[in-house]
Amino acid sequence: MLGLMQDHPLLISSLIEFAERHHGDRAIVSRRVEGDIHRYSWADAARRSCQVAHAVEAEGVPFSGRVATLAWNGYRHLELYYGVSGAGRVVHTINPRLHPGQLIWIVNHAEDQVLCFETSFLPLVQAIHTHCPTVRRWVLLCDADKLPHDSGIPNLVSYEAWIGAQSDRYTWPRFDENSAAGMCYTSGTTGDPKAVLYSHRSTILHAYGVALPDVTGLSACDVMLPVVPMFHVNAWGTPYAAALVGASLVFPGPALDGKSLYELIEAEKVTITAGVPTIWQMLLAHVSANKLRFSRLARLLIGGSAAPLAMIETFENDYGVKAIHAWGMTETSPLGTAWAPKAKHMDLSAQQCQPLKVKQGRAIFGVDLKIIDDQGHDVPWDGKTYGDLLIKGPWILRAYYKGQGSPLIRDEHALGWFPTGDVATIDADGYMQITDRSKDVIKSGGEWISSIDIENIAVAHPAVAMAACVGVPHPKWDERPVLLVVKRAGIEVSREELLRFYEDKIAKWQIPDDVIFMDSIALGATGKILKTKLREQLKDYKLPGV
Ligand code: ADP
């Protein structure tokens, strides 16, 4: 016997319809590429999303056809999210920080038919467009009178002209909730980029997950500023979660430096923001150098790489901003875990909880986790034994687009677990802690050293602005850790002093063998330290005494 409840497919169009009808007056604020501030509401966004849907149809893009974006976080990008997916096409967000050769590869692999891009990427598109034969329409995200006439790009139209002639009423089609809605390529830090294809169903369920009280606790009273780019894992689902609860959105555009972010957070009374640790490092440097305070900012979601304890403590103790450490990846939509206390922590003070927050948190309903050893056996949840981290759930990848076979590891129920490539521990309360990327973990004398642990300790030293730890080949121990450090301007520190800093913090054999001071450390397209590049830079380096 089936239940007798209404069978509404979970479609992305229902989010924008809901936001328009129930929270139509909430603001969407965007700092544009031009530097000015654009302001409108969810109701306006909904109307213009309808125009996008018509434009995509008029362009002849078929159901499931790909419409690509090369864009910052902003209102036009939001309209493309809803207009393209809502109309049953696939919005393919591309990371503009990728190498042009990789961009061309991705556009061709995805077979994008329309590509919408920001004016700041005009030179980039001029360089790649002849190599992208599937793209039949190029859309410049600008006003009609700003379209350059000598761009050399055929079939180029301004976004405002493209959607301007279309009706702002559109009947969103109903179709299978498992249809593809969005596409995002992994950043390729660990190999060739692979395409993850989100469905309507996975996106909506994930948006519910993001909004849960033990994750962001997002509500209709919030003003959310996603710093995490909309071109990388859908800005962690925040543009969808905001519509689902009726929160305001504030988009920073390309200005992600500490000063620009601080000013936007204050001017727009932002209550919650989300981004990677490197962004928060810049924000903290700005507020501390200028002795500033946050007036409304209450929560801050940190993920993408490990949040150092020093950062969590500074935000919470010095600025009164609650830090929520979360973990995920492109393949997991991305929310996998988030840190929130359990009832047993209620007697602890906020400060007593802080050291626990270096863990990446616990699973929320919708995902399940496990850790396994080399033979595929589960390892205990004791907070000490590490294993390969597997995850499953309705917003976790089943297969890559055009991928050969399935990457899943089957279990006795044949459901399948996605192997994350991360190494982690899980404690008796279910809190997961990433030890490392399996490729970054340092294997020394049969034991493993977590590069994340070494880095977290280093950045707690006042003289360290940025730190990275990599393994260097060693004839006896296989590999030994070496610490690379960028010093904070104006503060001196010696190699010996930094090594001494580890003495009471980790086992002796885990202390790095050397410290190398650098002017800068290479970051990848998503703001993470590029360890592949660092290893390349160290290829002629010899450990002391070897
Ligand atoms: P890519 O895998 O293409 O580099 P992702 O953004 O998908 O890009 O990266 C996901 C990876 O980032 C995770 O597998 C994990 O290694 C790392 N990561 C994400 N969040 C955290 C976190 N809070 N702490 C430590 N590592 C994290």
Coordinates of N, CA and C in Angstrom, one line a residue, residues 253-350:
G253 N 30.9 39.9 -4.9 CA 31.6 40.1 -6.2 C 33.0 39.6 -6.1
P254 N 33.9 40.3 -6.8 CA 35.3 39.9 -6.8 C 36.2 40.4 -5.6
A255 N 35.6 41.3 -4.8 CA 36.4 42.0 -3.8 C 36.4 41.2 -2.5
L256 N 37.4 40.3 -2.4 CA 37.4 39.4 -1.2 C 38.5 39.7 -0.2
D257 N 39.2 40.8 -0.4 CA 40.2 41.2 0.6 C 39.5 41.6 1.9
G258 N 40.3 41.6 3.0 CA 39.8 41.8 4.3 C 39.0 43.1 4.5
K259 N 39.5 44.2 3.9 CA 38.8 45.5 4.0 C 37.5 45.5 3.3
S260 N 37.5 45.0 2.1 CA 36.2 45.0 1.3 C 35.2 44.2 2.0
L261 N 35.6 43.0 2.5 CA 34.6 42.1 3.2 C 34.1 42.7 4.4
Y262 N 35.0 43.3 5.2 CA 34.6 43.9 6.5 C 33.6 45.0 6.2
E263 N 33.9 45.9 5.3 CA 32.9 47.0 5.0 C 31.6 46.5 4.6
L264 N 31.5 45.4 3.7 CA 30.3 44.9 3.3 C 29.5 44.2 4.4
I265 N 30.2 43.5 5.3 CA 29.6 42.8 6.4 C 28.9 43.9 7.3
E266 N 29.6 45.0 7.6 CA 29.1 46.0 8.4 C 28.0 46.8 7.8
A267 N 28.2 47.2 6.5 CA 27.2 48.1 5.8 C 25.9 47.3 5.7
E268 N 25.9 46.0 5.4 CA 24.7 45.3 5.1 C 24.2 44.5 6.4
K269 N 24.8 44.7 7.5 CA 24.4 44.0 8.8 C 24.3 42.5 8.6
V270 N 25.4 42.0 8.0 CA 25.5 40.6 7.8 C 25.5 39.8 9.1
T271 N 24.7 38.7 9.2 CA 24.7 38.0 10.5 C 25.5 36.7 10.4
I272 N 25.6 36.1 9.2 CA 26.3 34.9 9.0 C 27.1 34.9 7.7
T273 N 28.2 34.3 7.7 CA 29.0 34.3 6.5 C 29.7 32.9 6.3
A274 N 30.3 32.6 5.2 CA 30.8 31.3 4.9 C 32.0 31.4 4.0
G275 N 33.1 30.7 4.4 CA 34.3 30.7 3.5 C 35.4 29.8 4.0
V276 N 36.5 29.9 3.2 CA 37.7 29.0 3.6 C 38.6 29.8 4.5
P277 N 39.5 29.1 5.3 CA 40.3 29.7 6.3 C 41.2 30.8 5.7
T278 N 41.7 30.7 4.5 CA 42.6 31.8 4.0 C 41.8 33.1 3.9
I279 N 40.5 33.1 3.6 CA 39.7 34.3 3.6 C 39.6 34.9 5.0
W280 N 39.4 34.0 5.9 CA 39.2 34.5 7.3 C 40.5 35.1 7.9
Q281 N 41.6 34.5 7.4 CA 42.9 35.0 7.8 C 43.1 36.5 7.4
M282 N 42.6 36.8 6.2 CA 42.7 38.1 5.7 C 41.8 39.1 6.4
L283 N 40.6 38.6 6.7 CA 39.6 39.4 7.4 C 40.1 39.7 8.8
L284 N 40.6 38.7 9.5 CA 41.2 38.9 10.9 C 42.3 39.9 10.9
A285 N 43.2 39.7 9.9 CA 44.4 40.7 9.8 C 43.9 42.1 9.7
H286 N 42.8 42.3 8.9 CA 42.3 43.6 8.7 C 41.7 44.2 10.0
V287 N 40.8 43.4 10.6 CA 40.1 43.9 11.8 C 41.1 44.1 12.9
S288 N 42.1 43.2 13.0 CA 43.0 43.4 14.2 C 43.9 44.6 13.9
A289 N 44.4 44.8 12.7 CA 45.3 45.9 12.4 C 44.6 47.3 12.6
N290 N 43.2 47.3 12.4 CA 42.5 48.6 12.5 C 41.6 48.7 13.7
K291 N 41.8 47.7 14.6 CA 41.0 47.7 15.9 C 39.5 47.8 15.7
L292 N 39.0 47.0 14.8 CA 37.6 47.1 14.4 C 36.8 46.0 15.2
R293 N 35.5 46.2 15.2 CA 34.6 45.2 15.8 C 33.5 44.9 14.8
F294 N 32.8 43.7 15.0 CA 31.7 43.4 14.2 C 30.4 43.7 15.0
S295 N 29.5 44.4 14.3 CA 28.3 44.8 15.1 C 27.2 43.8 15.0
R296 N 27.0 43.1 13.9 CA 26.0 42.1 13.8 C 26.4 40.7 13.6
L297 N 27.6 40.5 13.0 CA 28.1 39.2 12.6 C 28.1 38.2 13.8
A298 N 27.3 37.1 13.7 CA 27.1 36.2 14.8 C 27.8 34.8 14.5
R299 N 27.7 34.4 13.3 CA 28.2 33.0 13.0 C 29.1 33.1 11.7
L300 N 30.0 32.1 11.7 CA 30.9 32.1 10.5 C 31.2 30.6 10.2
L301 N 30.9 30.2 9.0 CA 31.1 28.8 8.6 C 32.5 28.7 8.0
I302 N 33.3 27.8 8.6 CA 34.7 27.6 8.1 C 34.8 26.2 7.5
G303 N 35.2 26.1 6.3 CA 35.5 24.7 5.7 C 36.4 24.8 4.5
G304 N 36.5 23.7 3.8 CA 37.3 23.7 2.6 C 38.7 23.3 2.9
S305 N 39.3 23.7 4.0 CA 40.5 23.1 4.6 C 40.4 23.3 6.1
A306 N 41.3 22.7 6.8 CA 41.1 22.6 8.3 C 41.2 24.0 8.9
A307 N 40.2 24.3 9.8 CA 40.2 25.6 10.5 C 41.2 25.4 11.7
P308 N 42.2 26.2 11.8 CA 43.1 26.1 12.9 C 42.4 26.6 14.2
L309 N 42.8 26.0 15.3 CA 42.2 26.3 16.6 C 42.4 27.8 16.9
A310 N 43.6 28.3 16.5 CA 43.9 29.8 16.8 C 42.9 30.7 16.2
M311 N 42.4 30.3 15.0 CA 41.4 31.1 14.2 C 40.1 31.0 14.9
I312 N 39.7 29.8 15.3 CA 38.4 29.6 16.0 C 38.4 30.4 17.3
E313 N 39.5 30.3 18.0 CA 39.6 31.1 19.3 C 39.5 32.6 19.1
T314 N 40.2 33.1 18.1 CA 40.2 34.5 17.9 C 38.8 35.0 17.6
F315 N 38.2 34.3 16.6 CA 36.8 34.7 16.3 C 35.9 34.7 17.5
E316 N 36.0 33.6 18.3 CA 35.0 33.5 19.4 C 35.3 34.4 20.6
N317 N 36.6 34.3 21.0 CA 37.0 35.0 22.2 C 37.1 36.5 22.0
D318 N 37.8 36.9 20.9 CA 38.1 38.3 20.7 C 36.9 39.1 20.0
Y319 N 36.2 38.4 19.2 CA 35.2 39.1 18.4 C 33.7 38.6 18.6
G320 N 33.6 37.6 19.4 CA 32.2 37.2 19.7 C 31.5 36.6 18.5
V321 N 32.2 36.0 17.6 CA 31.6 35.4 16.4 C 31.7 33.9 16.5
K322 N 30.6 33.2 16.5 CA 30.7 31.7 16.7 C 31.2 31.1 15.4
A323 N 32.3 30.3 15.5 CA 32.9 29.6 14.4 C 32.3 28.2 14.2
I324 N 31.8 27.9 13.0 CA 31.2 26.6 12.8 C 32.1 25.9 11.8
H325 N 32.8 24.9 12.3 CA 33.7 24.2 11.4 C 33.0 23.1 10.7
A326 N 33.1 23.0 9.4 CA 32.4 22.0 8.6 C 33.3 21.4 7.5
W327 N 33.0 20.2 7.1 CA 33.8 19.5 6.1 C 32.9 19.0 5.0
G328 N 33.5 19.0 3.8 CA 32.8 18.5 2.7 C 33.6 18.6 1.4
M329 N 33.1 18.2 0.3 CA 33.8 18.2 -0.9 C 32.9 18.4 -2.1
T330 N 33.4 18.7 -3.3 CA 32.6 18.8 -4.5 C 31.6 17.7 -4.6
E331 N 32.1 16.5 -4.4 CA 31.3 15.3 -4.6 C 30.2 15.1 -3.5
T332 N 30.3 15.9 -2.5 CA 29.3 15.7 -1.4 C 28.4 17.0 -1.3
S333 N 28.3 17.8 -2.3 CA 27.3 18.9 -2.5 C 27.5 20.2 -1.8
P334 N 28.3 20.5 -0.8 CA 29.4 19.8 -0.3 C 29.2 19.3 1.2
L335 N 28.1 19.6 1.8 CA 28.0 19.4 3.3 C 28.1 17.9 3.7
G336 N 29.1 17.6 4.5 CA 29.3 16.3 5.0 C 29.1 16.3 6.5
T337 N 29.9 17.1 7.2 CA 29.8 17.2 8.6 C 29.8 18.7 9.0
A338 N 29.3 19.0 10.2 CA 29.5 20.3 10.8 C 29.6 20.1 12.3
W339 N 30.4 21.1 12.9 CA 30.6 21.0 14.4 C 29.5 21.7 15.1
A340 N 28.8 21.0 15.9 CA 27.8 21.5 16.9 C 27.9 20.7 18.1
P341 N 27.6 21.3 19.3 CA 27.7 20.5 20.5 C 26.6 19.5 20.6
K342 N 26.8 18.5 21.5 CA 25.7 17.6 21.9 C 25.3 18.0 23.3
A343 N 24.2 17.4 23.8 CA 23.7 17.7 25.1 C 24.8 17.6 26.2
K344 N 25.7 16.6 26.0 CA 26.7 16.4 27.1 C 27.7 17.5 27.1
H345 N 27.7 18.4 26.1 CA 28.7 19.5 26.1 C 28.1 20.8 26.8
M346 N 26.8 20.6 27.1 CA 26.1 21.8 27.6 C 26.6 22.4 28.9
D347 N 27.3 21.6 29.7 CA 27.9 22.1 30.9 C 29.2 22.7 30.7
L348 N 29.7 22.5 29.5 CA 31.1 23.1 29.2 C 30.8 24.6 28.8
S349 N 31.8 25.4 29.1 CA 31.7 26.8 28.6 C 32.1 26.8 27.1
A350 N 31.7 27.9 26.5 CA 32.1 28.0 25.0 C 33.6 27.8 24.8

